[in-house]
Every structure is written in structure tokens, then in C-alpha cells.
C-alpha angles and dihedrals in degrees: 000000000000088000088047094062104031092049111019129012119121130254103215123244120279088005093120091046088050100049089041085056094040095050086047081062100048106241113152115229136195128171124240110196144158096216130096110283095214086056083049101060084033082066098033089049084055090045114039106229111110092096092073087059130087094194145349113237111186123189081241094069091035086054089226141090122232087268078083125050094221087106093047095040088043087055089045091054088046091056094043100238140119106260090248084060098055127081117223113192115200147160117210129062100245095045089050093045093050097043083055104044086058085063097260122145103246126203099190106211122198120249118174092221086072095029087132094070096038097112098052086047086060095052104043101038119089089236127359123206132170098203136040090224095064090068094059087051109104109243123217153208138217112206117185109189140124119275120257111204096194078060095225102108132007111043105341099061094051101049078052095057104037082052086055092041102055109263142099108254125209126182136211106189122219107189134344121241127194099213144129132180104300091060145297113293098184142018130194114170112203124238120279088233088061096052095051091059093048092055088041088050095050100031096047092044112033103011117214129241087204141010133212132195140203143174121343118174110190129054094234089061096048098053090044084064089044094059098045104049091052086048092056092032095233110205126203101034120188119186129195097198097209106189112117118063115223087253086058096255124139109253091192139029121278075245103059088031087063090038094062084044096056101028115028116011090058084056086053119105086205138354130195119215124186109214113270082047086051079054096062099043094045104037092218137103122252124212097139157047088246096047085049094058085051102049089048095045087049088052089050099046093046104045103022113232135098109282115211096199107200117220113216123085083106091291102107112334115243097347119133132207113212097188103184114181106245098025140078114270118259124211126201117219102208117177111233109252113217098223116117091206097094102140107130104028106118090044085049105048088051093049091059097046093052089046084051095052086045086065094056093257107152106246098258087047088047095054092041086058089043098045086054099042087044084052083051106054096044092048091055080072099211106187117201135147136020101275134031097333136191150280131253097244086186103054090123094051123105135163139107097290093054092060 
């Protein structure tokens, strides 16, 4: 073993590139190992990499295996960080199960010595990669919405959020609206055939990692999306399923309604209906937390995909219901923000969701991350315009060309 490192073993590919890029940013980094530490610098020596690293743990010095978190929550305190803000890489499933049940955030990498578990690492893992190098490649995000023109909600508010949170946006426009904040003046819904060749232009050129959608009023729309997703096999599908007006109003026809229920919600990896929405899908009324988990539980089990029931609406403030088929449900416990310039939110928590699951987050993980960015941007209390205004979707940004 001792010959093997100091001799032979492999460096993976793009690692250098990584921890260059890592070190650039200033992240400290340690290794936590349950090899020899001699064997280690012997590797490192070879390697030259030893230079990007503050300190070597081994499971030796911790007095426990990685069945046991001591050696990751020994590396955190060195760093001087919570366990949820440090990043474990690991490849082989018990190591990745007991980093994240202490709470760590986990990239599982391949290694062909534990190829056998590779899939289980994948899914249990917050992001997978077999390569260092994917996770230098920009990800990126497909949004198809209507176009606000105050820029508070549709397209512009998600090309705003996937920016702030860390992909490439690209956009595929379904209709423009003349609108502000005190409400929408004017519609005109562009042609199926365009659309086509919007999708056609992005997919076929830079393909997306995930896809949200917004709102899409006519049935012929709708199933132009439908077929095109399924031809380029579009992966890590978020739908916001706009079709009840806050004042309880329809905002598109019971065709096109059953249209997005047969063609386009059961391709979607998640979708996020408010309440009145849940209401229509379900065909139930829901007054409470409990009516809540079985309407979302009737959605997922007749469609098929993951339902993210939003709380509001006076049910239970900013509480949010991730049914999953298969798993326990999960409620988010948001804290109501006392801010009346909400327009935007719903195009902007599944955004975020969709840029999070881009980046290879779980789904629970991904609306975890939205849910906070979302709290974020409503609790920096920007105040424009003369109705119900938006948020600041860049709260979290900071550099010289901000100022």
C-alpha cells in the first residue's frame, strides 16, 4: 500500500484545476482520511498537491472509523465553520451517509474501486460528479415564462434568480405583458411555431441541466413545450403551475387546464402549487395542514411527480408542504416576512429550485436553499413602485460593480 501511494496512485482528473480554483477563492481546505498519513504526504509529495491543504485528519487520530462523523466534525472545528457550511467529498456510500447525517453538506465522486455503490452515492449524496472538472462547468437553467415588463415576476425574475443563485439562465418566452405593479394592461402570446424554434435555438445549442416553467396560457402552447422536452429529453423539471388568480379567478381555459395535467405536469420532476392552484388539481377544498398533506399526496399520486404545496393564502403563513412519492412528507417552516412587495415570489421560489437542482442539490436540499434565498430577498424590503412591488432578487450580491 505504502508503494502504491508513494509511487502510483492516480490524481483524478480536473483536481488540480479545482483546488487551484478553490484556493483562488479562498476556501480553506484539510483532508480527513482513513488512510495512513505517512502514505498520504507520500502522495501528495508525488503529486504536488500538498501546498492547496491547511492540515491532514485521519480516522486514526479521531479514534473512529467513517462510520462515525469525529474525523469530519474534528476537520469542521479546525476550519472554523458549522457543519451545513462545509463541504465533505467523499466516495463510498457509509462515509457519505454518516458525513450527512451529521448535518454536512456531501458531493459523492466516482472511484472505480466502490463502482458498485455508485448509484446509492448519487442518490444520497447532495451533488455527484465523476469528474472534478464537472464541477467547474457552469450549470445552467432554462426558464419558459411570459415576459414582465415591470421585471418583477415571468422571465425576468427568473433570469434574475438563477444569476444570484449561481447558473447561466436562458430564457424561451411565451407571451409579452405590459404590466407594473399595480396589474397587467396588455397580453400577446407568441405563436407555437416560435416557440418551437426558441426551444430548438437554446436546447440544441446550450443544453440545459434544469428547466422551469411558468406560466403558459393556451393549450397549444402548452403541448408544444410538452413535445419538446420529451424530444430533447429534458431532465430536472420544475413547474409553477399558474392557473388561479389571487382573487380566485382562472387565469387560463379547463382545456388547457387538463391539457397541462395530462401532457406536461406528469414530465415535471417537481411543481409548486399555491393553494387555490392545489384546489384544482386536487378537486378538494383546503382549510387545513392536514388537508394540505392530502391534497398533495392526491396530486402526486395522480400525476406522478413530486408536489411542493405552498402554504399562504391565510392557511398557515409561509409554510410549505415537499410531498415525494415513497418518502415521508417534509414541511418547511418558513417565518412570515413582514414586507407587502410580494410580486414575483412564486416565479422566483421555483427558479431557484430548478437553479439548485441544476447544480446537482437533491430536491429536498434544492428547496431548503430556495425557500432561504426566497426569505432573503423579501427581508431586504425593497419598496418600488406604487402597488404590490418587488423583491430585491440580488440581495446576496456584492463587488465593485454593484456599488
Amino acid at each position: 500500500i505504502s508503494d502504491y501511494y508513494k509511487e502510483t496512485a492516480p490524481l483524478k482528473s480536473g483536481a488540480v484545476e479545482l483546488l487551484e480554483k478553490l484556493r483562488n477563492s479562498n476556501i480553506p481546505m484539510t483532508i480527513a482520511s482513513s488512510n495512513n498519513k505517512k502514505e498520504i504526504e507520500m502522495a501528495f509529495e508525488r503529486l504536488e498537491i500538498a501546498k492547496y491543504f491547511d492540515r491532514i485528519f485521519t480516522c486514526e487520530e479521531a479514534g473512529a472509523g467513517k462510520t462515525k462523523p469525529d474525523i469530519y466534525l474534528q476537520a469542521a472545528e479546525y476550519l472554523g465553520s458549522r457543519p451545513e457550511e462545509t463541504l465533505v467529498f467523499e466516495d463510498v456510500i457509509h462515509a457519505v451517509r454518516t458525513a450527512k447525517k451529521a448535518g454536512f453538506q456531501v458531493i459523492g465522486i466516482y472511484d472505480e474501486a466502490s463502482k458498485d455503490d455508485q448509484e446509492e452515492i448519487q442518490r444520497e449524496a447532495d451533488c455527484y460528479c465523476r469528474e472534478w472538472r464537472e464541477l467547474m462547468k457552469k450549470k445552467t437553467a432554462l426558464t419558459i415564462a411570459g415576459s414582465d415588463s415591470s421585471g418583477g415576476a415571468g422571465i425576468q425574475a427568473d433570469i434574475k434568480t438563477m444569476q444570484a443563485n449561481g447558473v447561466y439562465a436562458m430564457s424561451a418566452i411565451t407571451a409579452l405583458t405590459a404590466q407594473n405593479t399595480t396589474g397587467v394592461t396588455g397580453i400577446m402570446e407568441v405563436s407555437p411555431e416560435f416557440l418551437e424554434n426558441q426551444l430548438d435555438a437554446v436546447i440544441t445549442d446550450i443544453r440545459p441541466d434544469a428547466v422551469k416553467i411558468g406560466m403558459v396560457s393556451s393549450e397549444k402552447l402548452i403541448k408544444t413545450i410538452s413535445k419538446k422536452l420529451k424530444e430533447y429529453h429534458a431532465e430536472n423539471i420544475v413547474v409553477d403551475p399558474v392557473m388561479v388568480a389571487t382573487s380566485g379567478s382562472r387565469l387560463i381555459s379547463e382545456n388547457a387546464i387538463e391539457t397541462l395535467k395530462t401532457q406536461l405536469l406528469p414530465m415535471a420532476s417537481v411543481i409548486t402549487p399555491n393553494i387555490p392552484e392545489a384546489e384544482v388539481l386536487s378537486e378538494m377544498e383546503i382549510k387545513t395542514e392536514a388537508d394540505m398533506e392530502k391534497a398533495a399526496e392526491t396530486i402526486c399520486n395522480t400525476l406522478g411527480c413530486a408536489v411542493l404545496l405552498k402554504g399562504g393564502h391565510q392557511l398557515n403563513d409561509a409554510n410549505d408542504l415537499l410531498f415525494q412519492k415513497g418518502k415521508e412528507p417534509v414541511w418547511f417552516h418558513g417565518k412570515r416576512i413582514d414586507n407587502p412587495n410580494t410580486h414575483g415570489t412564486g416565479c422566483t421560489l421555483s427558479s431557484a429550485i430548478a437553479s439548485n437542482l441544476a447544480k446537482g442539490r437533491d430536491l429536498e436540499t434544492s428547496v431548503k436553499y430556495a425557500k432561504n434565498y426566497i426569505s432573503g430577498a423579501l427581508a431586504d424590503m425593497l419598496d418600488l413602485g406604487k402597488g404590490s412591488g418587488p423583491m430585491n432578487h440580488a440581495f446576496a450580491i456584492e463587488g465593485e460593480y454593484e456599488r
